[in-house]
């Protein structure tokens, strides 16, 4: 198998394709107490993150929006991973995810399923697709009024 | 779908000269010889920018090696040579688009700057509160935002010519929009996102019947067929160099001399003045009135070489080759299940936008890139077009005369690979 084919398989892992086709937690969350919108002006990806935060713990989280396979799967897997996590854990995962997709290495033992995004680091122009939803989550946590962007 | 009936050739002239040899033409573009990830480069992003023929690069190199100086200033030999080369380039562009006089050719940075120039000078002078400016539903952001900014500043209204599902403007609706408050019509000649060739002559005629001037965004048109600004009778025509086989950072604004004369200057500075005192400045004559500061001299000269090259290849050959590529690609892509072509106007240039069911354009772009194929993916700086078709983005293959049928076969295989990954 040539290098580029294996890179492509690394990017479009089965798990990613599955979450792209059947995104989890893909809905509005009426009981959310935090919400933010994210936008990637480069490709037009739009995402809304809904968050129910109580006592600094993510009680529930969901998303809506349109985007590529990478951004949709990133959102789906993020929501799956973060349910029940406290803010410190969320911050650690955000940092770990960022390091993972930008190829910086770092601590990965806590990453679990998010490791399927390791292939993104081979595709620098796609890093923003993977991180958009995480930036949007940050905005929701900070209750920023401005839409999050990847720029 | 019956593709062969959907696309009428833009030019009904008979086929190519027998001498047209695409392999020979490709020799003029050294960049095309390279491999990407071990596969031959298939460059299908010509609507974003075209590759540059060797002669353009040689001209730029030669200028810096032998002639470089500032223009319109020094009495020394190099300055005279540089000035002469720059002004010759202006004449070349004038002949290329059939303008009546070379002073009607204003060198600018891009088609975007050409449109902004008109908005900020003609527009600011002519458009007042309650007035209207008409654009179309298929404009590039560069022919929307400058007018929006102007309308906002003046309290004027932007009106939009709608289009049908094929991506054709509705001329009857256009007719209804024209009224005594209309100060300008600004319409794209060829849509970068859809490939539609607009009936620009008719659009101009209808506006002129009510004495309304028309600006044509010709960024996509100038590379595909012969533009004759006098025959069109357009008032302004914007062209960019880098889509026309020339360097980046240079474009031209064509304007009718009497209109340009009546307009206030765009930017202030050197070159655009006749005399300056602290009390009063008088402005230079056309075209210099609109060319403040040292211009992109080598860009202009490079663009001159590019239009010479295009003329040498010949419009008949370009039209025949690109028409064949468009027809073949449309047929091949239409046969792929799950693929939908966006933009199916009867009159189209060699631009093919498409979406694949269940696959975002960005993923299409990444997988095609791995096959060595360069296409554009995204909203193509035409978000209202995407909204009109209710899609977030498209993938777009755009062909130049140096592309081949074999490259379209590679594209088709690449798209099949995309469908396979996402099946």
XYZ file of C-alpha atoms in Angstrom:
574
model
C 0.000 0.000 0.000
C 1.460 3.345 -0.951
C 2.033 6.063 1.621
C -0.722 8.329 0.415
C -3.317 5.593 0.527
C -2.373 4.717 4.094
C -2.486 8.433 5.032
C -5.957 8.630 3.582
C -7.055 5.577 5.530
C -5.572 7.160 8.655
C -7.681 10.252 8.059
C -10.901 8.487 7.173
C -10.814 5.808 9.846
C -13.885 3.592 10.077
C -14.867 5.220 13.362
C -14.722 8.667 11.779
C -16.825 7.586 8.815
C -19.320 5.988 11.164
C -19.667 9.139 13.266
C -19.933 11.228 10.096
C -22.795 9.131 8.761
C -24.503 8.634 12.130
C -23.528 11.549 14.332
C -24.247 11.043 18.040
C -25.919 13.736 20.140
C -26.892 15.519 16.961
C -29.781 17.632 18.191
C -30.706 20.802 20.008
C -30.706 20.602 23.790
C -33.693 22.487 25.277
C -32.340 22.241 28.825
C -28.915 23.626 27.860
C -27.615 26.518 29.950
C -24.703 27.269 27.647
C -24.678 27.526 23.876
C -22.272 28.789 21.241
C -21.986 28.900 17.463
C -18.842 28.171 15.522
C -18.002 28.992 11.950
C -15.156 28.115 9.643
C -15.082 30.825 6.993
C -12.726 28.788 4.822
C -15.186 26.008 4.056
C -18.455 27.330 5.430
C -18.733 24.733 8.197
C -21.187 25.817 10.872
C -21.724 24.196 14.229
C -23.773 24.948 17.332
C -22.764 23.392 20.647
C -25.345 23.009 23.440
C -24.132 22.416 26.945
C -25.826 21.658 30.226
C -23.264 22.481 32.864
C -23.946 21.896 36.548
C -21.426 22.161 39.378
C -18.658 22.388 36.795
C -19.644 19.036 35.320
C -20.923 18.440 31.782
C -24.317 16.901 32.499
C -25.327 16.853 28.860
C -23.931 18.085 25.559
C -25.118 18.062 21.958
C -24.488 19.755 18.627
C -26.121 20.759 15.378
C -24.694 21.981 12.097
C -23.277 21.142 8.719
C -19.737 20.244 7.925
C -17.310 17.795 6.404
C -16.691 14.278 7.657
C -13.859 15.391 9.912
C -15.752 18.243 11.568
C -18.948 16.207 11.979
C -17.114 13.216 13.457
C -15.060 15.518 15.695
C -18.254 17.042 17.069
C -19.929 13.686 17.513
C -16.971 12.108 19.306
C -16.396 15.209 21.413
C -19.943 15.160 22.738
C -19.692 11.437 23.424
C -16.402 11.853 25.266
C -17.266 14.872 27.377
C -20.498 13.723 28.967
C -19.948 13.505 32.716
C -16.524 15.138 32.610
C -15.617 18.040 34.889
C -14.092 21.273 33.602
C -10.540 20.282 34.446
C -10.918 17.064 32.482
C -12.495 18.975 29.602
C -9.529 21.339 29.508
C -7.047 18.445 29.552
C -8.883 16.709 26.710
C -9.046 19.928 24.679
C -5.295 20.385 25.040
C -4.635 16.729 24.275
C -6.872 16.810 21.195
C -5.218 19.946 19.922
C -1.760 18.432 20.354
C -2.912 15.239 18.665
C -4.299 16.818 15.495
C -1.437 19.283 15.163
C 1.117 16.486 15.571
C 2.648 17.862 18.749
C 2.486 14.505 20.506
C 1.925 15.091 24.195
C -0.037 13.054 26.694
C -2.537 10.729 25.006
C -3.424 8.203 27.701
C -6.715 9.975 28.501
C -7.763 10.410 24.880
C -9.652 7.173 24.343
C -11.684 7.148 21.120
C -10.419 10.597 20.209
C -7.190 8.905 19.118
C -8.875 8.121 15.776
C -8.067 11.718 14.840
C -4.310 11.084 14.861
C -4.321 10.980 11.043
C -5.441 14.613 10.808
C -1.913 15.823 11.597
C -0.836 14.540 8.163
C -3.328 16.961 6.577
C -2.527 20.454 7.876
C -5.382 22.123 5.981
C -7.861 19.855 7.748
C -6.765 20.634 11.309
C -9.310 23.432 11.559
C -12.098 21.038 10.575
C -11.252 18.896 13.592
C -10.820 21.755 16.066
C -13.805 23.945 15.134
C -16.212 22.211 17.491
C -13.697 22.301 20.326
C -13.196 26.049 19.876
C -16.966 26.396 19.866
C -17.135 24.453 23.111
C -14.599 26.864 24.615
C -16.803 29.754 23.533
C -19.822 28.083 25.153
C -17.885 27.602 28.379
C -16.797 31.224 28.321
C -20.235 32.355 27.207
C -18.677 34.472 24.498
C -21.243 36.395 22.494
C -19.173 36.417 19.292
C -19.374 33.245 17.158
C -16.240 31.108 17.506
C -14.168 30.853 14.370
C -11.156 28.867 13.394
C -9.343 32.009 12.230
C -29.479 13.674 -18.283
C -28.859 14.752 -21.833
C -25.735 16.723 -21.329
C -24.920 17.339 -24.941
C -28.096 19.325 -25.378
C -27.670 21.326 -22.239
C -24.485 23.022 -23.171
C -24.436 25.232 -26.159
C -20.984 26.240 -27.252
C -20.157 29.830 -26.378
C -18.745 30.298 -29.828
C -20.199 28.632 -32.851
C -17.001 28.917 -34.882
C -15.783 25.644 -36.368
C -13.277 23.395 -34.610
C -9.687 23.917 -33.673
C -6.833 24.509 -36.031
C -5.261 21.236 -36.889
C -2.044 22.637 -35.500
C -3.356 22.793 -31.962
C -1.435 20.161 -30.060
C -2.223 20.063 -26.370
C 0.974 18.194 -25.544
C 2.975 20.929 -27.214
C 0.985 23.573 -25.336
C 1.711 21.797 -22.055
C 5.424 22.195 -22.752
C 4.881 25.927 -22.250
C 3.776 25.293 -18.638
C 6.663 23.678 -16.748
C 4.702 23.447 -13.489
C 2.374 20.870 -15.048
C 5.199 18.342 -15.361
C 5.501 17.671 -11.651
C 4.193 14.831 -9.557
C 2.095 15.203 -6.432
C 2.422 12.338 -3.938
C 4.064 10.387 -6.752
C 1.203 10.961 -9.203
C 1.119 13.320 -12.173
C -0.346 16.690 -11.225
C -3.842 17.163 -12.652
C -4.447 20.864 -12.265
C -8.184 21.594 -12.484
C -8.350 24.765 -10.416
C -7.993 27.218 -13.259
C -10.918 29.373 -12.199
C -8.965 30.121 -9.013
C -5.777 30.877 -10.872
C -4.203 29.666 -14.082
C -0.644 28.426 -14.415
C 1.890 30.670 -16.094
C 3.497 29.972 -19.447
C 7.291 30.087 -19.619
C 7.184 33.266 -21.713
C 5.494 35.179 -18.868
C 8.099 34.024 -16.387
C 10.894 34.835 -18.835
C 9.467 38.316 -19.375
C 9.393 38.980 -15.635
C 12.910 37.629 -15.208
C 14.192 39.657 -18.128
C 12.650 42.828 -16.775
C 14.380 42.505 -13.421
C 17.671 41.417 -14.969
C 17.906 44.150 -17.596
C 15.314 46.946 -17.328
C 14.265 47.460 -13.724
C 13.671 51.121 -12.775
C 10.786 53.267 -11.620
C 8.513 54.515 -14.366
C 7.296 57.928 -15.563
C 9.995 59.672 -13.555
C 13.644 59.309 -14.375
C 15.239 60.638 -17.511
C 17.755 57.837 -17.410
C 17.839 54.962 -19.840
C 16.516 52.239 -17.552
C 13.577 54.347 -16.472
C 12.733 55.027 -20.076
C 12.911 51.341 -20.918
C 10.764 50.374 -17.948
C 8.214 53.069 -18.784
C 8.089 51.969 -22.373
C 7.594 48.307 -21.461
C 4.832 49.191 -18.997
C 3.007 51.450 -21.430
C 3.384 48.865 -24.186
C 1.704 46.361 -21.905
C -1.177 48.783 -21.489
C -1.564 48.951 -25.264
C -1.438 45.154 -25.482
C -4.276 44.868 -22.985
C -6.199 47.607 -24.772
C -6.023 45.653 -28.040
C -6.772 42.392 -26.240
C -10.151 43.631 -25.015
C -10.680 45.970 -27.964
C -10.830 49.222 -26.038
C -10.860 52.371 -28.139
C -7.893 53.997 -26.391
C -5.089 52.874 -24.096
C -5.944 55.608 -21.564
C -9.134 53.666 -20.875
C -7.029 50.861 -19.369
C -6.300 51.471 -15.676
C -3.818 49.095 -14.085
C -5.024 47.924 -10.679
C -4.167 45.159 -8.236
C -7.021 42.798 -9.117
C -10.558 42.645 -10.447
C -11.622 43.248 -6.860
C -9.715 46.512 -6.766
C -11.171 47.502 -10.138
C -14.704 47.122 -8.749
C -13.819 48.918 -5.533
C -12.340 51.738 -7.569
C -15.623 52.259 -9.393
C -17.657 51.960 -6.192
C -15.492 54.449 -4.340
C -15.266 57.035 -7.121
C -18.143 56.799 -9.552
C -20.380 55.222 -6.939
C -19.725 57.711 -4.180
C -20.309 60.589 -6.541
C -23.418 59.261 -8.265
C -25.234 57.172 -5.679
C -27.278 59.061 -3.089
C -29.858 58.219 -0.434
C -32.823 56.384 -1.931
C -30.902 55.335 -5.042
C -30.431 51.740 -6.123
C -27.606 49.546 -7.377
C -28.367 46.245 -9.125
C -26.216 43.138 -8.854
C -27.084 39.524 -9.666
C -27.711 36.445 -7.525
C -24.534 34.800 -8.841
C -21.983 37.463 -7.980
C -18.627 36.741 -6.402
C -18.309 38.499 -3.047
C -16.062 41.025 -4.775
C -19.031 42.307 -6.770
C -21.382 42.341 -3.786
C -19.498 43.754 -0.814
C -18.169 46.974 -2.429
C -21.737 47.882 -3.429
C -23.134 46.892 -0.072
C -20.590 49.147 1.639
C -21.502 51.972 -0.708
C -25.245 51.507 -0.211
C -24.797 51.426 3.544
C -22.784 54.627 3.486
C -25.262 56.435 1.238
C -28.566 55.014 2.399
C -29.066 53.391 -0.981
C -30.514 49.942 -1.731
C -28.883 46.910 -3.297
C -31.237 45.030 -5.620
C -30.559 41.485 -6.817
C -31.425 39.854 -10.162
C -32.682 36.347 -9.283
C -31.780 33.139 -11.108
C -33.458 29.834 -11.899
C -32.462 26.326 -10.784
C -30.164 25.941 -13.768
C -28.198 28.991 -12.717
C -29.514 31.385 -15.349
C -30.489 34.961 -14.592
C -34.167 35.836 -14.965
C -34.095 38.701 -17.405
C -37.769 39.549 -16.994
C -37.176 40.032 -13.295
C -34.140 42.127 -14.138
C -36.238 44.344 -16.360
C -38.596 44.969 -13.440
C -35.737 46.040 -11.196
C -34.564 48.800 -13.536
C -36.043 52.145 -12.573
C -35.194 55.862 -12.467
C -33.451 55.421 -9.102
C -31.077 52.786 -10.494
C -27.602 54.317 -10.657
C -25.588 51.321 -11.786
C -25.876 47.664 -12.814
C -22.929 45.494 -11.763
C -23.073 41.958 -13.178
C -20.672 39.083 -13.616
C -19.925 37.931 -17.164
C -19.178 34.289 -16.195
C -20.098 32.904 -12.788
C -17.066 31.465 -11.011
C -19.239 29.091 -8.978
C -21.637 27.888 -11.703
C -19.875 28.471 -14.994
C -22.897 30.314 -16.418
C -22.141 32.712 -19.241
C -24.580 35.554 -18.766
C -26.289 37.264 -21.731
C -24.266 40.326 -20.906
C -24.988 42.188 -24.123
C -28.710 42.044 -23.478
C -28.224 43.046 -19.849
C -26.226 46.068 -20.975
C -28.721 47.032 -23.680
C -31.658 46.975 -21.298
C -29.826 49.164 -18.790
C -28.698 51.567 -21.474
C -32.275 51.998 -22.665
C -32.750 53.779 -19.358
C -29.327 55.472 -19.442
C -28.004 53.335 -16.618
C -24.312 52.441 -16.822
C -23.136 48.840 -16.474
C -20.053 47.396 -14.842
C -19.114 43.882 -15.929
C -17.018 41.634 -13.692
C -14.981 39.859 -16.343
C -12.526 38.053 -14.070
C -13.685 34.644 -15.291
C -14.623 35.649 -18.822
C -11.413 37.164 -20.148
C -9.527 33.814 -20.074
C -12.218 31.931 -21.996
C -13.255 34.002 -24.983
C -12.558 37.189 -26.825
C -13.948 40.170 -24.958
C -14.787 43.216 -27.053
C -15.697 46.055 -24.712
C -16.712 48.312 -27.584
C -19.046 45.744 -29.103
C -20.524 45.036 -25.665
C -20.739 48.781 -25.075
C -20.160 48.158 -21.346
C -19.201 51.180 -19.285
C -16.731 49.396 -17.021
C -15.072 45.994 -17.350
C -12.930 44.407 -14.642
C -10.218 41.854 -15.436
C -7.655 40.135 -13.257
C -4.253 39.085 -14.557
C -3.596 35.872 -12.695
C -6.644 34.068 -14.082
C -5.464 35.094 -17.536
C -2.110 33.272 -17.410
C -0.417 36.387 -16.042
C 1.145 37.127 -12.658
C -0.766 37.757 -9.442
C -1.161 41.281 -8.108
C -2.206 42.938 -11.335
C -5.532 43.499 -13.040
C -7.176 46.135 -15.144
C -10.212 48.316 -15.040
C -11.554 49.313 -18.415
C -13.768 52.374 -18.378
C -15.153 54.586 -21.091
C -12.914 57.633 -21.273
C -15.648 60.213 -20.699
C -16.858 58.360 -17.614
C -13.369 57.951 -16.191
C -12.689 61.623 -16.871
C -15.761 62.669 -14.945
C -14.877 60.578 -11.907
C -12.937 61.797 -8.885
C -9.585 60.097 -8.245
C -9.418 56.845 -6.267
C -6.248 57.078 -4.180
C -4.072 60.126 -3.720
C -0.297 60.161 -4.058
C 2.464 60.361 -6.580
C 1.855 59.823 -10.279
C -1.816 60.768 -10.102
C -1.125 64.488 -9.736
C -0.325 67.277 -12.150
C 0.752 69.802 -9.533
C 0.704 69.878 -5.775
C 0.793 72.833 -3.387
C -0.480 72.852 0.157
C -3.421 74.913 -1.036
C -4.436 72.924 -4.104
C -3.656 69.791 -6.061
C -4.594 69.284 -9.668
C -4.886 65.803 -11.053
C -3.117 64.041 -13.850
C -4.790 62.912 -17.049
C -6.058 59.382 -17.733
C -4.971 56.754 -17.018
C -2.506 58.156 -14.485
C -5.220 59.888 -12.459
C -6.197 56.472 -11.145
C -2.721 55.040 -10.666
C -1.373 56.635 -7.502
C 2.015 55.456 -6.314
C 4.515 53.160 -7.962
C 2.379 50.480 -9.619
C 3.055 46.778 -10.042
C 5.306 47.512 -13.001
C 6.540 43.993 -13.598
C 3.004 42.691 -13.079
C 1.709 44.886 -15.866
C 4.538 43.859 -18.160
C 3.949 40.197 -17.286
C 0.264 40.593 -18.055
C 1.216 42.074 -21.430
C 3.227 38.922 -22.175
C 0.320 36.767 -21.021
C -2.239 38.352 -23.352
C 0.242 38.017 -26.214
C 0.565 34.340 -25.376
C -3.194 33.804 -25.249
C -3.601 35.568 -28.586
C -0.927 33.324 -30.046
C -2.695 30.166 -28.870
C -5.766 31.630 -30.525
C -9.374 32.025 -29.421
C -10.629 29.405 -31.863
C -8.311 26.805 -30.389
C -9.063 27.817 -26.827
C -12.820 27.712 -27.418
C -12.678 24.340 -29.178
C -10.443 22.685 -26.593
C -12.315 24.022 -23.583
C -15.702 23.220 -25.077
C -14.634 19.647 -25.680
C -13.306 19.353 -22.123
C -16.514 20.738 -20.664
C -18.723 18.434 -22.734
C -16.642 15.367 -21.970
C -16.389 16.133 -18.254
C -20.106 16.882 -18.013
C -20.939 13.568 -19.683
C -18.517 11.562 -17.565
C -19.489 13.148 -14.266
C -23.214 12.986 -14.967
C -22.884 9.235 -15.326
C -21.685 8.880 -11.708
C -24.532 8.022 -9.369
C -24.876 10.304 -6.378
C -23.142 13.158 -8.167
C -25.078 16.310 -8.983
C -23.785 19.115 -11.150
C -24.551 22.568 -9.776
C -24.983 25.016 -12.631
C -26.562 23.573 -15.741
C -27.120 26.706 -17.787
C -27.364 26.394 -21.539
C -24.410 28.745 -21.950
C -21.479 27.615 -19.860
C -17.745 28.115 -19.679
C -15.427 25.248 -18.733
C -16.272 25.367 -15.045
C -17.940 22.353 -13.443
C -19.279 22.592 -9.894
C -20.633 19.462 -8.279
C -21.761 17.878 -5.054
C -21.690 14.223 -4.078
C -24.546 12.884 -2.000
C -23.513 12.321 1.592
C -19.994 13.693 1.117
C -18.890 17.207 2.006
C -16.909 19.033 -0.665
C -13.938 19.373 1.658
C -13.602 15.606 1.921
C -13.876 15.358 -1.862
C -11.020 17.857 -2.151
C -8.758 16.008 0.256
C -9.245 12.630 -1.407
C -8.781 14.049 -4.913
C -5.647 15.829 -3.724
C -4.208 12.481 -2.691
C -4.651 11.433 -6.323
C -2.705 14.460 -7.518
C -5.862 16.287 -8.607
C -6.236 19.967 -7.701
C -9.833 21.181 -7.512
C -11.379 23.985 -5.537
C -13.756 23.134 -2.728
C -15.865 25.458 -0.646
C -18.262 28.302 -1.270
C -16.094 29.910 -3.971
C -16.524 33.341 -2.418
C -20.126 33.168 -3.565
C -22.067 32.281 -0.425
C -25.386 33.607 -1.800
C -25.051 31.105 -4.657
C -24.579 28.259 -2.175
C -27.602 29.502 -0.215
C -29.663 29.654 -3.419
C -28.948 25.977 -4.095
C -29.198 25.124 -0.379
C -25.787 23.521 -0.227
C -22.856 24.397 2.076
C -20.202 24.042 -0.596
C -19.299 22.441 -3.904
C -16.252 20.876 -5.451
C -15.303 22.660 -8.637
C -13.228 21.443 -11.543
C -12.329 24.245 -13.928
C -10.519 23.579 -17.167
C -7.988 25.506 -19.189
C -6.899 24.798 -22.752
C -3.855 22.926 -21.438
C -6.039 20.298 -19.789
C -6.715 16.956 -21.486
C -9.403 14.282 -21.721
C -7.022 11.919 -19.941
C -6.974 14.274 -16.970
C -10.768 14.167 -16.846
C -10.525 10.364 -16.779
C -8.222 10.692 -13.756
C -10.764 13.032 -12.147
C -13.556 10.515 -12.707
C -11.456 7.743 -11.134
C -10.711 10.050 -8.214
C -14.398 10.759 -7.675
C -15.109 7.028 -7.794
C -12.523 6.641 -5.047
C -14.342 9.309 -2.995
C -17.630 7.459 -3.399
C -15.901 4.209 -2.426
C -14.444 5.680 0.791
C -17.842 7.012 1.845
C -20.050 4.182 0.629
